[in-house]
Coordinates of C-alpha atoms and ligand atoms in Angstrom, one line a residue:
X1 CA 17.7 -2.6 7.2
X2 CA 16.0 -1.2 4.6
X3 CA 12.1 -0.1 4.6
X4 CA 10.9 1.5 1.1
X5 CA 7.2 3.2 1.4
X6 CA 5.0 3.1 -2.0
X7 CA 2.8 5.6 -2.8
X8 CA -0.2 4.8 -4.8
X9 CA -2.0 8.6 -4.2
X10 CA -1.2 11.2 -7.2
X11 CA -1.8 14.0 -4.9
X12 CA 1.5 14.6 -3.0
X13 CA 1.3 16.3 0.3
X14 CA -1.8 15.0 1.0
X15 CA -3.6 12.1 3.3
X16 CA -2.0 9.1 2.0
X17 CA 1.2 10.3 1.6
X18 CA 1.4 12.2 5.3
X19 CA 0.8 8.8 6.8
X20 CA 3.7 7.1 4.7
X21 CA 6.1 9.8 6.0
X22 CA 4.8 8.7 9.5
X23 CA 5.5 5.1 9.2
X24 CA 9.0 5.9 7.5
X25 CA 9.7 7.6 10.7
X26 CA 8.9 5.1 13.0
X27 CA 11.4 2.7 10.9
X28 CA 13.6 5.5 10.9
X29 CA 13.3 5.3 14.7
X30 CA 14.0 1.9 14.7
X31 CA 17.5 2.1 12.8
X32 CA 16.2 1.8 9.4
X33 CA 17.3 3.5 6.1
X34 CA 14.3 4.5 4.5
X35 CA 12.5 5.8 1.1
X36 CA 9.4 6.9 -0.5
X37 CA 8.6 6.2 -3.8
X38 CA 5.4 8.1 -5.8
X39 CA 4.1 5.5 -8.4
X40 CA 2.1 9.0 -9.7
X41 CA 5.6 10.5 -10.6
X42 CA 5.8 7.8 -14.0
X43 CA 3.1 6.5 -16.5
X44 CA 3.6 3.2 -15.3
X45 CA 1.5 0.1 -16.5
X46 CA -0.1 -3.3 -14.7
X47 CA 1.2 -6.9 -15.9
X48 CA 0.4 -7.6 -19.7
X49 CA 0.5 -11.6 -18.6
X50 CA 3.0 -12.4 -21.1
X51 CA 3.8 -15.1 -18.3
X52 CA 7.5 -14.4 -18.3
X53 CA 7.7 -15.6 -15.0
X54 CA 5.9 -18.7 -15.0
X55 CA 7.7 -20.1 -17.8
X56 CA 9.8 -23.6 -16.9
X57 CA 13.3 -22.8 -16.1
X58 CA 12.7 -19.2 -16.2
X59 CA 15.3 -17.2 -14.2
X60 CA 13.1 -14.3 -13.3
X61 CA 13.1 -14.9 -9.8
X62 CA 10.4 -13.4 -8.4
X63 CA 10.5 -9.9 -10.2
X64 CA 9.0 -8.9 -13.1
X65 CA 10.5 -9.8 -16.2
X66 CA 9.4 -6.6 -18.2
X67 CA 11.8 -3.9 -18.6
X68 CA 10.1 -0.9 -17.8
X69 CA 9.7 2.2 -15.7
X70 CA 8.4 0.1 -13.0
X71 CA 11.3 -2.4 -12.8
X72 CA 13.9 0.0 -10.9
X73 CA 10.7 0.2 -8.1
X74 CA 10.3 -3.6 -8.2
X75 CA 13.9 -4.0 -7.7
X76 CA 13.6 -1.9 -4.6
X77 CA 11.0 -3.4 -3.2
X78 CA 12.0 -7.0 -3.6
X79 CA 15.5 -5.8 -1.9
X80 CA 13.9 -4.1 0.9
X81 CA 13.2 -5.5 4.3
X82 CA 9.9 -4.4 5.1
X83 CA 7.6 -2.3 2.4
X84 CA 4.4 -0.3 3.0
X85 CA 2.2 0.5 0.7
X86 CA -0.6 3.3 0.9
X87 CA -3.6 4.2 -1.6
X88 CA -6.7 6.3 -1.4
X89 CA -9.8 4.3 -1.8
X90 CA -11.0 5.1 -4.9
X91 CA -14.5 3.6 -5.7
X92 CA -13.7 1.0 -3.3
X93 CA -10.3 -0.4 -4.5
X94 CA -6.4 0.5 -4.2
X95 CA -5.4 3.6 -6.7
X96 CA -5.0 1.9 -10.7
X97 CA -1.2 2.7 -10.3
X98 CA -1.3 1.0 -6.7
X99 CA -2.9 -1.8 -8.7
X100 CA -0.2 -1.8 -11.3
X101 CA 2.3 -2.2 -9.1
X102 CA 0.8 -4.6 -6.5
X103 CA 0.4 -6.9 -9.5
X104 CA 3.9 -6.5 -11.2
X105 CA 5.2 -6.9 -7.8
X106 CA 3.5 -9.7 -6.1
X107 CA 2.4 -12.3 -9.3
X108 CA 5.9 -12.9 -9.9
X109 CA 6.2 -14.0 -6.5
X110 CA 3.6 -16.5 -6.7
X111 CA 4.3 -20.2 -7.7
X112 CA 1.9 -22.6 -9.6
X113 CA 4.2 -25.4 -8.4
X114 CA 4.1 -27.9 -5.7
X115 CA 6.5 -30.0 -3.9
X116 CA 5.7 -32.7 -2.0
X117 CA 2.1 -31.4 -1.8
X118 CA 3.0 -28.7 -0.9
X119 CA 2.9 -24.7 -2.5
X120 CA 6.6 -23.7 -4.0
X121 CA 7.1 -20.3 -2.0
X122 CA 9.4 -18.6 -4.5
X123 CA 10.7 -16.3 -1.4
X124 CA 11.9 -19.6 0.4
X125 CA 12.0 -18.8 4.0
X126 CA 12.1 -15.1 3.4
X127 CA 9.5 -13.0 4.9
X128 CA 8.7 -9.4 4.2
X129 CA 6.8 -7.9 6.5
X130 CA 4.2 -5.6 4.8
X131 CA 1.4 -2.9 5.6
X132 CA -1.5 -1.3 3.3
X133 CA -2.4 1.9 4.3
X134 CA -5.7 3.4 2.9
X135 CA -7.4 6.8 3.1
X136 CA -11.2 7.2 2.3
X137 CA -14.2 9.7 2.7
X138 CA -16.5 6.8 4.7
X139 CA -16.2 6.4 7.8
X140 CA -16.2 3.2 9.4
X141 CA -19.6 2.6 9.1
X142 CA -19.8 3.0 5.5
X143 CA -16.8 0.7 5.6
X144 CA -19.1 -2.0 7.2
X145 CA -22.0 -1.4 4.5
X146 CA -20.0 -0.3 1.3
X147 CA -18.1 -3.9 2.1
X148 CA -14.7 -2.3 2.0
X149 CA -13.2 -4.8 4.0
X150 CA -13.7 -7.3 0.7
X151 CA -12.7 -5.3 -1.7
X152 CA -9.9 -3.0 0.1
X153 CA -8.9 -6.2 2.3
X154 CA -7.9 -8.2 -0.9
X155 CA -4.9 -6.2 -1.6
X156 CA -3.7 -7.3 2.5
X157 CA -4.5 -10.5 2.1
X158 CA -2.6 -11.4 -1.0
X159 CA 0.5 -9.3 0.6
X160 CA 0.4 -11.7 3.4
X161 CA -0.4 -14.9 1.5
X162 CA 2.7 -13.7 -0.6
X163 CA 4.8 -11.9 1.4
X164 CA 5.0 -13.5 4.7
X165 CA 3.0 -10.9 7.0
X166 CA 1.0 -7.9 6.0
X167 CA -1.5 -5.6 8.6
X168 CA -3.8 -3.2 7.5
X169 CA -4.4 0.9 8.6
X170 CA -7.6 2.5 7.4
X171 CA -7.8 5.9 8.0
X172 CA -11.4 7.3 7.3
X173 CA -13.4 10.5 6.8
X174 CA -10.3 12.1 5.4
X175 CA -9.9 15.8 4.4
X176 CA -10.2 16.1 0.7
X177 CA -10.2 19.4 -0.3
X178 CA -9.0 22.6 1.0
X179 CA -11.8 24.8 0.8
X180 CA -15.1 22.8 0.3
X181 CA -16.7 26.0 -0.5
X182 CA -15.3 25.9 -3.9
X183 CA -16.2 22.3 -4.5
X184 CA -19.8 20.6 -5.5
X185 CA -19.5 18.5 -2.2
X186 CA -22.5 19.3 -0.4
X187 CA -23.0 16.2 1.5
X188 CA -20.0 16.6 3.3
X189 CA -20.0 18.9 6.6
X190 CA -16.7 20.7 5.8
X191 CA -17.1 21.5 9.9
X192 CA -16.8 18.4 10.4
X193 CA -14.1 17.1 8.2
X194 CA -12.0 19.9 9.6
X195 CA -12.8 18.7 13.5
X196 CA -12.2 15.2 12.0
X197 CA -8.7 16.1 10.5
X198 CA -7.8 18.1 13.5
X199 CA -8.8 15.6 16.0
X200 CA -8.0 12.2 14.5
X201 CA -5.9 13.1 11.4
X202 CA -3.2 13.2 14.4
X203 CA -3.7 9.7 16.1
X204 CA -3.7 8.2 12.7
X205 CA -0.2 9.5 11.9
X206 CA 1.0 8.1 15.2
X207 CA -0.5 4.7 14.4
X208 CA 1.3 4.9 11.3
X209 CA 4.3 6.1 13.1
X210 CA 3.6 2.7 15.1
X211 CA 3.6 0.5 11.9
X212 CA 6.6 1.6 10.8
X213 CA 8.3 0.3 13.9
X214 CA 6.5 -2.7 14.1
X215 CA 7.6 -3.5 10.6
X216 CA 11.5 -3.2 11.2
X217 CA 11.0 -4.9 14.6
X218 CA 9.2 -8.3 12.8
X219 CA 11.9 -7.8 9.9
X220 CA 14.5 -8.4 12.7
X221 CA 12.6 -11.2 14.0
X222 CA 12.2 -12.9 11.0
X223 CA 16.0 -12.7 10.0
Ligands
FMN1 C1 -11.3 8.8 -8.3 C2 -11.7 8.8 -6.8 C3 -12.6 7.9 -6.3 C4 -12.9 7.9 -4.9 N1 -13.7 6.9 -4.5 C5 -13.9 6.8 -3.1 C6 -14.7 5.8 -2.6 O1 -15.3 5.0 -3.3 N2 -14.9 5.7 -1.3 C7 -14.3 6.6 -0.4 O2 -14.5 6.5 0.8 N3 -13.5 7.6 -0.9 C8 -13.3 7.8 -2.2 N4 -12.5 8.8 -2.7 C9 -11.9 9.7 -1.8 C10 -10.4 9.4 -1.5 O3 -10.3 8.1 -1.2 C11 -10.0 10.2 -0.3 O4 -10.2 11.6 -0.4 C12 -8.5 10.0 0.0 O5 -8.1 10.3 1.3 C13 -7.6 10.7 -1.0 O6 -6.2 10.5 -0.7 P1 -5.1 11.7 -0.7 O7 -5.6 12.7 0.3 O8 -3.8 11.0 -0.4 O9 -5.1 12.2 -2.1 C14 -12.3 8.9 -4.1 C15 -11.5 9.9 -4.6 C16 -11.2 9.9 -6.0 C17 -10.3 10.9 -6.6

């Protein structure tokens, strides 16, 4: 059992990639073999549609037919059990890198065909059971009015239309900086954001922890 985290933040050490760590321990917990992989590490680039893998008779498979940097990551993540993925919001959508690989990872896994009226699932009976993880400054209510759950929500709903299952985590209000002293950031009450990190940085982690359990425990179910 194999659960592989994606990073999509180019800051290590930081929000998105604390909460990864937490769901690779819950899977850890649950008897899987786990890795983290930081998109940020390689220039890595989107899908350049050269439709590869929606030729006739192609024998791609479901992974991306360009021999890049990001195939050895694709690889990994179309031999792993369950995956999760985490990004900061930035100006309301996943990380460009997080975008890159969502698209390289999950178009090739998508089928134009039908059968008997119904959608080719290139993954057959195969599920993968998924999670998004995002970080933000809003807080829930700018969430609601910044319409988040459209943009953001995207990204989880084509990793469950593709994938099988897929659940979301949004962790708001996030510490950015270290000192906001040194930073043009006035609208934020660096009081606050330190209560805020201090109080629910910690039950976000756990829920995290709590994803990656439930992830091995539905990639068990759905063997
Ligand atoms: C380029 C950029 C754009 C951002 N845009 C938004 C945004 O639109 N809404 C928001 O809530 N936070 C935004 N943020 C804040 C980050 O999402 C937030 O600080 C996140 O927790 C950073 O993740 P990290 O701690 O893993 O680096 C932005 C940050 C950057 C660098």
């Amino acid at each position: 059992m194999k659960v592989i985290a994606i990073s999509g933040s180019p800051r290590k050490g930081w929000n998105t990639e604390t909460l990864l760590h937490k769901a690779l321990e819950g899977a850890a917990s649950e008897g899987a073999e786990t890795e983290l992989v930081h998109l940020y590490d390689e220039p890595l680039k989107g899908c350049l549609e050269c439709y590869a893998c929606k030729r006739k008779g192609n024998h791609t498979d479901g992974l991306c037919a360009i021999r890049d940097n990001m195939r050895p990551i694709l690889e990994k993540a179309l031999n792993a059990d369950a995956i999760v993925i985490g990004s900061p919001n930035f100006l309301g959508y996943p990380s460009g890198l997080t975008r890159a690989f969502i698209e390289r990872f999950l178009y090739p896994l998508v089928s134009y065909e039908v059968h008997d009226g119904e959608r080719v699932r290139i993954l057959g009976d195969r599920i993968i059971p998924s999670a998004m993880i995002f970080t933000m400054n809003a807080n829930e209510y700018f969430y609601g009015t910044m319409h988040y759950e459209t943009t953001l929500g995207a990204t989880t709903m084509n990793l469950e239309a593709v994938l099988g299952y897929a659940e979301q985590y949004n962790c708001y209000n996030t510490l950015q900086f270290k000192d906001y002293s040194k930073m043009d950031a006035g609208m934020f009450d660096p009081e606050v954001k330190q209560k805020q990190h201090e109080t629910q940085f910690p039950i976000d982690q756990q829920k995290c922890f709590e994803i990656g359990q439930r992830l091995v425990r539905k990639a068990r179910e759905s063997k």
